[in-house]
Amino acid sequence: MFQAAKQTSKIQRHDKDDETLHVENGSTSYRLSLYDQPPLYDVTVEEFETSALDRLRILAEIESSAARNRTMEETKQMTIIQCGKYLPLNSNSASGVDIQAERRKDQLGHFVLRLAFCRSAELRRRFVKAEGTLFRIRYETDDSKERAAFLSSKDFNWISVDADEKEKYEAQLSHFVSNKTDPNAFKNETFYKVRWSTIPDLVEKRKVFLKGGFAYVPGREQASIIYAAFEERLEAALLATSRAIPLVDEETRLNPILDNLAQGFTAGVPSDWVGSGETTGEGITADMVDSLAKQHFPLCMRVLHQNLRKDHHMKHFGRLHYGLFLKVLGLSIDEAIAFWRKSFAGGPGADKFDKEYRYNIRHSFGLEGRRMNYPAKNCLQLHTAHEAGCPYRQLENSPENLQSALLSSYSAQGLTVDDLPEIMSQVRKKAYHVACTRVFEITHPRQVRKGDGLGDGESVTHPNQYAAKSIELEKEAKEPKMEVDN
């Protein structure tokens, strides 16, 4: 389906009066798209993955917004910001941007995610809902002239109600005219007929007139027909893709990518800055870790730290996950050895420590063995870990233990029993990163509001992201404010 080679698409413009952009090989002529034509060009495996990951960042935050009960306006503003960072998509009239590259990435990312999310009814449902919201936001923010051209280019299976039919049902249709004080309002109002089953939201809200199996939709509600058509067609396309997925399963290089993408709604997509093993914070010492853990660590790393202090020992995967987390947080190799040696006090002697643990510590810093500078584990990786993983996931079936862990870890930072029902509701929805994000908001009330996430609308997708942002907010709060002379 996709080849590991690049092929250049062509852009062709008509005369100056036609602002429609025609892009060959699977892209679209408009910013809006029903994604009815798959990409037909060759792509690299890297482009295959990165285009899908960047789109998944947007969709995961849209689903996170729904889980956090954000309003549609709040979701729209967050999505616009996220799209600007990861998935810009400009109108045809835009200048100074590569519209062809934007459309190509948008199309490719959508179709790759179809492969990832078509495999079960639940994944299909969540994908359609998130994509439908993204389409709605783009529709509402689109250039009006280009939007009208897009609508005229597609068949949405509606029937325009003519003057005779309007007159026949004037008594019923006049209730749906927006400006009832205008004597010409009904005459100027446009109505469309569609099968009532395609717009259940308008039927439920009694915003349409029903007759003979059809719903008469006023022009101002036209968008609802379009949103419903988008989701209906996407659902059908996902079912068709699910039947063809065995053909893709033969491509072993793609299976791990698709499997990871399918878990993106559960853990979010890690931010770019945590993609390497390089330190992202300022240098810290072994003696600082206790204080940092009490103030800034997410639950996964805080539990590991508490168990280490209690047991003076930690199993292999715990040492691996916690050691990489501390490394990226800013603990140098010398300080890391000092930290672990002190943490194991009363355990192994100096010789045994050097023999059994020192090598592994140096190995994680890329100083032994293959000499790879390993990155810290992100939330997605911790969700699938059998040991020392995400507590929200691992304690999901032990709610009492999870609530006790939350209270013992965060009560000093303001988390109370009254906060637990909201957090646990996210855990039951398997929105573990949303639950973690809500804990961050509760424990940083002066810096972020409910729904703000880490302060910029993003959810927690990496333990180091949580800790680094918490430390940053504390430093900003302590910095003296500049006084401006009048």
C-alpha positions as CSV (number, residue, x, y, z in Angstrom):
1,M,0.0,0.0,0.0
2,F,2.8,2.4,0.9
3,Q,6.3,2.1,-0.6
4,A,9.5,3.2,1.1
5,A,10.4,5.7,-1.6
6,K,9.5,9.3,-2.2
7,Q,7.6,10.7,-5.1
8,T,6.9,14.3,-5.8
9,S,3.3,15.4,-6.4
10,K,2.4,18.3,-8.7
11,I,0.5,21.5,-8.1
12,Q,-1.4,23.1,-10.9
13,R,-3.2,26.4,-10.6
14,H,-5.9,27.8,-12.9
15,D,-6.3,31.5,-13.8
16,K,-6.2,34.2,-11.1
17,D,-10.0,34.2,-10.6
18,D,-9.9,30.6,-9.6
19,E,-8.5,30.2,-6.1
20,T,-9.0,26.4,-6.2
21,L,-5.8,24.5,-5.7
22,H,-5.7,21.2,-7.5
23,V,-3.2,18.7,-6.1
24,E,-2.6,15.4,-7.7
25,N,-1.9,12.0,-6.2
26,G,-4.5,11.9,-3.3
27,S,-4.5,15.4,-1.9
28,T,-7.4,17.7,-2.1
29,S,-8.4,21.0,-3.8
30,Y,-9.7,22.5,-0.5
31,R,-8.6,22.8,3.1
32,L,-11.7,20.8,4.1
33,S,-11.8,17.2,3.0
34,L,-14.0,14.1,3.2
35,Y,-11.0,11.9,2.7
36,D,-12.7,10.0,-0.1
37,Q,-9.5,9.5,-2.1
38,P,-6.5,7.7,-0.4
39,P,-2.9,8.8,-1.1
40,L,-1.5,7.2,-4.2
41,Y,2.1,8.4,-3.9
42,D,5.1,6.6,-2.4
43,V,6.2,7.5,1.1
44,T,9.1,6.6,3.4
45,V,8.4,4.6,6.6
46,E,9.5,7.7,8.6
47,E,7.0,9.9,6.8
48,F,4.3,7.2,7.3
49,E,4.8,7.3,11.1
50,T,5.5,11.0,11.7
51,S,2.5,12.2,9.8
52,A,0.2,9.9,11.8
53,L,1.9,10.8,15.1
54,D,1.4,14.5,14.6
55,R,-2.2,14.0,13.7
56,L,-2.7,11.7,16.7
57,R,-1.5,14.5,19.0
58,I,-4.4,16.6,17.9
59,L,-7.0,13.8,18.1
60,A,-5.7,12.6,21.5
61,E,-6.1,16.1,22.9
62,I,-9.6,16.4,21.4
63,E,-10.6,13.2,23.2
64,S,-8.9,14.5,26.3
65,S,-10.9,17.7,26.1
66,A,-14.1,15.6,26.0
67,A,-13.0,13.6,29.0
68,R,-12.3,16.8,30.9
69,N,-15.6,18.3,30.1
70,R,-14.2,21.3,28.2
71,T,-16.7,23.4,26.3
72,M,-16.7,23.3,22.6
73,E,-15.2,26.8,22.5
74,E,-12.3,25.7,24.8
75,T,-11.8,22.6,22.7
76,K,-11.7,24.7,19.6
77,Q,-9.1,27.1,21.0
78,M,-6.9,24.3,22.2
79,T,-7.2,22.5,18.8
80,I,-6.3,25.6,16.9
81,I,-3.1,26.0,19.0
82,Q,-2.2,22.3,18.6
83,C,-2.8,22.3,14.9
84,G,-0.6,25.4,14.5
85,K,2.2,23.4,16.1
86,Y,1.8,20.0,14.6
87,L,-0.7,20.1,11.7
88,P,-1.0,23.5,10.1
89,L,-3.5,23.6,7.2
90,N,-4.0,26.9,5.4
91,S,-6.6,28.0,2.9
92,N,-5.8,28.3,-0.8
93,S,-5.5,32.1,-0.5
94,A,-2.6,31.8,2.0
95,S,0.8,33.0,0.7
96,G,4.3,32.1,1.9
97,V,3.4,28.5,2.9
98,D,3.8,25.2,1.1
99,I,0.1,24.3,0.8
100,Q,0.9,21.1,-1.1
101,A,3.0,19.8,1.8
102,E,0.3,20.7,4.3
103,R,-2.4,18.9,2.4
104,R,-0.2,15.9,1.8
105,K,0.6,15.5,5.5
106,D,-3.0,15.9,6.4
107,Q,-4.2,13.3,4.0
108,L,-1.4,10.8,4.8
109,G,-1.8,11.1,8.5
110,H,-5.6,10.5,8.3
111,F,-5.3,7.4,6.2
112,V,-2.5,5.9,8.3
113,L,-4.6,6.4,11.4
114,R,-7.5,4.6,9.6
115,L,-5.2,1.5,9.5
116,A,-4.5,1.8,13.2
117,F,-8.0,2.5,14.4
118,C,-10.1,0.3,12.2
119,R,-9.4,-2.9,14.1
120,S,-12.2,-2.8,16.7
121,A,-15.6,-1.2,17.1
122,E,-14.5,0.8,20.1
123,L,-11.4,2.2,18.3
124,R,-13.5,3.1,15.3
125,R,-16.1,4.9,17.4
126,R,-13.4,7.0,19.2
127,F,-11.6,7.8,15.9
128,V,-14.8,8.9,14.2
129,K,-15.8,11.1,17.2
130,A,-12.4,12.8,17.4
131,E,-12.0,13.2,13.6
132,G,-15.6,14.6,13.5
133,T,-14.7,17.3,16.0
134,L,-11.6,18.2,14.1
135,F,-13.6,18.5,10.9
136,R,-16.2,20.7,12.7
137,I,-13.5,23.0,14.0
138,R,-11.9,23.4,10.6
139,Y,-15.3,23.9,9.0
140,E,-16.2,26.7,11.4
141,T,-12.8,28.4,10.9
142,D,-12.6,28.0,7.2
143,D,-12.5,30.8,4.6
144,S,-16.2,31.3,3.7
145,K,-15.6,31.5,0.0
146,E,-13.5,28.3,0.0
147,R,-16.0,26.6,2.2
148,A,-18.8,27.3,-0.2
149,A,-16.8,26.0,-3.1
150,F,-16.1,22.8,-1.1
151,L,-19.8,22.3,-0.4
152,S,-20.7,22.8,-4.0
153,S,-18.2,20.2,-5.1
154,K,-19.7,17.4,-3.0
155,D,-23.0,15.6,-2.9
156,F,-24.3,15.6,0.7
157,N,-27.6,13.8,-0.3
158,W,-29.8,16.8,0.6
159,I,-32.8,18.0,-1.4
160,S,-33.4,21.8,-1.6
161,V,-37.0,22.6,-0.7
162,D,-38.6,24.6,-3.4
163,A,-41.0,27.5,-3.0
164,D,-44.1,25.4,-3.6
165,E,-43.2,22.9,-0.9
166,K,-42.2,25.7,1.5
167,E,-45.6,27.2,1.0
168,K,-47.3,23.9,1.6
169,Y,-45.7,23.5,5.0
170,E,-45.4,27.2,5.9
171,A,-47.3,26.7,9.2
172,Q,-44.9,24.1,10.4
173,L,-41.7,25.5,8.9
174,S,-42.3,29.1,10.1
175,H,-41.4,28.0,13.6
176,F,-37.8,27.4,12.5
177,V,-37.2,30.9,11.0
178,S,-34.5,32.7,12.9
179,N,-35.9,36.3,12.7
180,K,-39.7,36.0,13.2
181,T,-40.1,39.8,13.3
182,D,-38.9,40.2,9.7
183,P,-41.9,39.8,7.4
184,N,-39.6,38.5,4.6
185,A,-37.7,36.1,6.9
186,F,-39.7,33.0,5.9
187,K,-39.4,33.8,2.2
188,N,-35.7,34.3,2.5
189,E,-35.1,31.2,4.6
190,T,-33.5,28.2,2.8
191,F,-34.6,24.6,3.8
192,Y,-33.1,21.3,3.0
193,K,-34.6,17.8,3.1
194,V,-32.6,14.8,4.4
195,R,-33.5,11.5,5.9
196,W,-34.2,12.2,9.6
197,S,-32.0,9.3,10.8
198,T,-28.9,11.1,9.5
199,I,-29.3,14.0,11.9
200,P,-30.3,12.6,15.3
201,D,-28.9,15.6,17.1
202,L,-31.3,18.1,15.4
203,V,-34.2,15.7,15.8
204,E,-33.5,15.3,19.5
205,K,-33.3,19.1,20.0
206,R,-36.5,19.6,17.9
207,K,-34.8,21.9,15.5
208,V,-36.4,20.4,12.4
209,F,-39.8,19.6,11.0
210,L,-40.4,15.9,10.3
211,K,-42.6,14.6,7.5
212,G,-42.7,11.4,5.5
213,G,-39.3,10.1,6.8
214,F,-37.6,13.4,6.0
215,A,-36.3,16.2,8.2
216,Y,-36.7,19.7,6.9
217,V,-33.6,21.5,8.0
218,P,-33.3,25.3,8.1
219,G,-30.3,26.8,6.3
220,R,-28.6,27.9,9.6
221,E,-28.4,24.3,10.6
222,Q,-26.9,23.1,7.4
223,A,-23.6,22.4,9.1
224,S,-25.2,19.6,11.1
225,I,-26.0,17.8,7.9
226,I,-22.4,18.1,6.8
227,Y,-21.0,16.9,10.1
228,A,-23.3,13.9,10.1
229,A,-22.3,13.1,6.5
230,F,-18.6,13.3,7.4
231,E,-19.0,10.9,10.3
232,E,-21.3,8.5,8.4
233,R,-18.9,8.2,5.5
234,L,-15.9,7.8,7.8
235,E,-17.6,5.0,9.6
236,A,-18.3,3.2,6.4
237,A,-14.7,3.7,5.2
238,L,-13.3,2.3,8.5
239,L,-15.4,-0.8,8.1
240,A,-14.1,-1.3,4.6
241,T,-10.5,-0.8,5.8
242,S,-11.0,-3.3,8.6
243,R,-11.8,-6.0,6.0
244,A,-8.7,-5.1,4.1
245,I,-6.4,-5.0,7.1
246,P,-5.1,-8.6,6.7
247,L,-3.3,-7.4,3.6
248,V,-1.5,-4.7,5.7
249,D,-0.7,-7.3,8.4
250,E,1.7,-8.9,6.0
251,E,3.9,-5.8,6.1
252,T,5.9,-6.5,9.3
253,R,7.6,-3.1,9.4
254,L,4.3,-1.4,9.8
255,N,2.6,-3.5,12.5
256,P,4.6,-2.1,15.5
257,I,3.9,1.4,14.3
258,L,0.1,0.8,13.9
259,D,0.0,-1.0,17.3
260,N,1.6,2.0,19.0
261,L,-0.7,4.4,17.2
262,A,-3.8,2.5,18.3
263,Q,-2.8,3.1,22.0
264,G,-2.5,6.9,21.5
265,F,-5.9,7.7,22.9
266,T,-5.0,5.9,26.2
267,A,-1.6,7.6,26.8
268,G,-1.6,10.5,24.5
269,V,1.5,11.2,22.2
270,P,4.7,12.1,23.9
271,S,6.0,15.6,23.1
272,D,9.0,16.1,20.8
273,W,11.3,17.2,23.6
274,V,11.3,13.8,25.3
275,G,12.3,11.9,22.2
276,S,16.0,11.5,23.2
277,G,18.0,10.5,26.2
278,E,19.5,14.0,26.6
279,T,19.0,15.9,29.8
280,T,16.1,18.4,29.5
281,G,16.4,20.0,33.0
282,E,19.2,21.8,34.9
283,G,21.7,19.6,36.8
284,I,20.4,18.2,40.1
285,T,22.3,16.3,42.8
286,A,21.5,13.1,44.6
287,D,20.6,15.1,47.8
288,M,17.9,17.0,45.9
289,V,15.9,14.0,44.8
290,D,13.9,13.5,48.0
291,S,12.7,17.1,47.9
292,L,11.9,17.0,44.2
293,A,10.0,13.8,44.6
294,K,7.7,15.3,47.2
295,Q,6.9,18.4,45.2
296,H,7.2,17.6,41.5
297,F,7.1,14.0,40.6
298,P,4.1,12.3,38.9
299,L,2.5,9.4,40.7
300,C,4.4,6.7,38.8
301,M,7.8,8.1,39.8
302,R,6.7,9.1,43.2
303,V,5.6,5.6,44.1
304,L,8.9,4.2,42.9
305,H,10.8,6.7,45.0
306,Q,8.7,6.0,48.1
307,N,9.2,2.2,47.7
308,L,12.9,2.7,47.2
309,R,13.1,4.7,50.5
310,K,11.1,2.1,52.3
311,D,12.7,-1.0,51.0
312,H,16.3,0.2,50.2
313,H,16.0,-2.0,47.1
314,M,14.3,-1.9,43.7
315,K,13.8,-4.6,41.0
316,H,15.4,-4.3,37.6
317,F,12.6,-2.6,35.7
318,G,12.0,-0.2,38.5
319,R,15.6,0.8,38.5
320,L,15.5,1.1,34.7
321,H,12.4,3.3,34.6
322,Y,13.3,5.5,37.6
323,G,17.0,5.8,36.6
324,L,16.2,7.0,33.1
325,F,13.6,9.4,34.5
326,L,16.2,10.9,36.9
327,K,18.9,11.0,34.2
328,V,16.7,13.1,31.8
329,L,15.6,15.3,34.8
330,G,19.2,16.3,35.2
331,L,21.0,13.8,37.4
332,S,24.6,13.3,36.1
333,I,26.3,9.9,36.0
334,D,28.4,10.6,39.1
335,E,25.3,11.9,41.0
336,A,23.3,8.9,39.8
337,I,25.9,6.5,41.2
338,A,25.9,8.4,44.5
339,F,22.1,8.4,44.6
340,W,21.7,4.7,44.1
341,R,24.6,3.8,46.4
342,K,23.0,5.9,49.2
343,S,19.6,4.5,48.4
344,F,20.8,0.9,48.8
345,A,22.5,1.7,52.1
346,G,22.2,-1.3,54.4
347,G,21.9,-3.5,51.4
348,P,24.7,-4.6,49.1
349,G,28.3,-3.8,50.1
350,A,30.5,-1.5,48.1
351,D,32.0,-4.4,46.1
352,K,28.6,-6.0,45.3
353,F,27.1,-2.6,44.4
354,D,29.9,-1.9,41.9
355,K,29.6,-5.4,40.5
356,E,25.9,-5.6,40.2
357,Y,24.6,-2.1,39.8
358,R,27.3,0.4,38.7
359,Y,27.6,-1.2,35.2
360,N,23.8,-0.9,34.6
361,I,23.8,2.7,35.7
362,R,26.6,3.6,33.3
363,H,24.9,1.5,30.6
364,S,21.8,3.6,30.8
365,F,23.9,6.7,30.3
366,G,25.5,5.2,27.1
367,L,28.8,4.6,28.8
368,E,28.9,0.8,28.6
369,G,27.8,-1.9,26.3
370,R,26.2,-0.6,23.1
371,R,26.9,2.9,24.3
372,M,23.4,4.1,23.5
373,N,22.0,7.1,25.4
374,Y,18.6,5.6,26.3
375,P,15.6,7.9,26.6
376,A,13.3,7.9,29.6
377,K,10.1,5.9,29.2
378,N,7.0,7.8,28.2
379,C,3.4,7.2,29.4
380,L,2.6,4.9,26.5
381,Q,5.6,2.6,27.4
382,L,4.7,2.7,31.1
383,H,1.1,1.7,30.4
384,T,2.3,-1.5,28.7
385,A,4.9,-2.3,31.3
386,H,4.3,-5.3,33.5
387,E,6.5,-4.0,36.3
388,A,7.0,-0.4,37.6
389,G,4.5,1.0,35.2
390,C,1.6,3.4,35.3
391,P,-0.2,3.2,38.7
392,Y,-3.5,4.5,37.3
393,R,-3.5,1.5,34.9
394,Q,-2.0,-1.1,37.2
395,L,-4.2,-0.2,40.2
396,E,-7.4,0.3,38.1
397,N,-8.9,-2.9,39.5
398,S,-7.8,-1.9,43.1
399,P,-9.5,1.5,43.4
400,E,-9.0,1.6,47.2
401,N,-5.2,1.1,46.8
402,L,-5.0,3.7,44.1
403,Q,-6.9,6.3,46.1
404,S,-4.7,5.6,49.1
405,A,-1.6,6.1,47.0
406,L,-3.0,9.4,45.6
407,L,-3.8,10.8,49.1
408,S,-0.5,9.7,50.7
409,S,1.4,11.2,47.8
410,Y,-0.4,14.5,47.2
411,S,-2.5,15.5,50.2
412,A,0.3,17.9,51.3
413,Q,-0.1,19.6,47.9
414,G,-3.8,20.1,48.3
415,L,-5.4,16.9,46.9
416,T,-8.4,15.9,49.1
417,V,-10.9,13.1,49.3
418,D,-13.4,15.3,47.4
419,D,-11.1,15.2,44.3
420,L,-10.9,11.5,44.1
421,P,-14.3,10.8,42.3
422,E,-13.3,12.9,39.4
423,I,-9.9,11.3,39.1
424,M,-11.3,7.8,39.4
425,S,-13.9,8.4,36.8
426,Q,-11.1,9.1,34.3
427,V,-9.4,5.9,35.4
428,R,-12.6,3.9,34.8
429,K,-12.7,5.4,31.3
430,K,-9.1,4.2,30.8
431,A,-8.1,7.9,30.3
432,Y,-5.1,7.4,32.5
433,H,-3.1,10.4,31.2
434,V,-6.2,12.6,31.8
435,A,-6.4,11.4,35.4
436,C,-2.7,12.3,35.8
437,T,-3.2,15.7,34.2
438,R,-6.1,16.4,36.6
439,V,-3.8,15.6,39.5
440,F,-1.3,18.1,38.1
441,E,-4.0,20.8,37.9
442,I,-5.2,20.1,41.5
443,T,-1.7,20.3,42.9
444,H,-0.8,23.5,41.0
445,P,-3.9,25.6,41.6
446,R,-2.1,29.0,41.6
447,Q,-0.4,28.4,38.3
448,V,-3.0,26.5,36.2
449,R,-6.8,26.4,36.1
450,K,-9.0,23.3,35.8
451,G,-8.8,22.3,32.1
452,D,-5.5,24.0,31.5
453,G,-3.5,20.8,31.7
454,L,0.1,21.7,32.0
455,G,-0.7,25.3,31.5
456,D,-0.8,25.3,27.7
457,G,-3.8,23.0,27.3
458,E,-1.7,19.8,26.8
459,S,-2.2,16.6,28.8
460,V,0.6,14.7,30.5
461,T,2.2,12.2,28.1
462,H,5.5,11.7,29.8
463,P,6.7,11.6,33.5
464,N,9.6,14.0,32.7
465,Q,7.1,16.4,31.1
466,Y,5.1,16.5,34.3
467,A,8.2,17.0,36.5
468,A,9.9,19.6,34.3
469,K,6.7,21.6,34.0
470,S,6.1,21.5,37.8
471,I,9.7,22.7,38.5
472,E,9.3,25.4,35.9
473,L,6.1,26.7,37.4
474,E,7.7,26.8,40.9
475,K,10.6,28.8,39.5
476,E,8.3,31.3,37.8
477,A,6.4,31.8,41.0
478,K,9.5,32.6,42.9
479,E,11.0,35.0,40.4
480,P,10.4,38.7,41.4
481,K,8.0,40.5,39.1
482,M,9.3,43.4,37.1
483,E,7.8,46.7,38.1
484,V,6.8,48.9,35.2
485,D,7.2,52.7,35.7
486,N,4.2,54.7,34.7
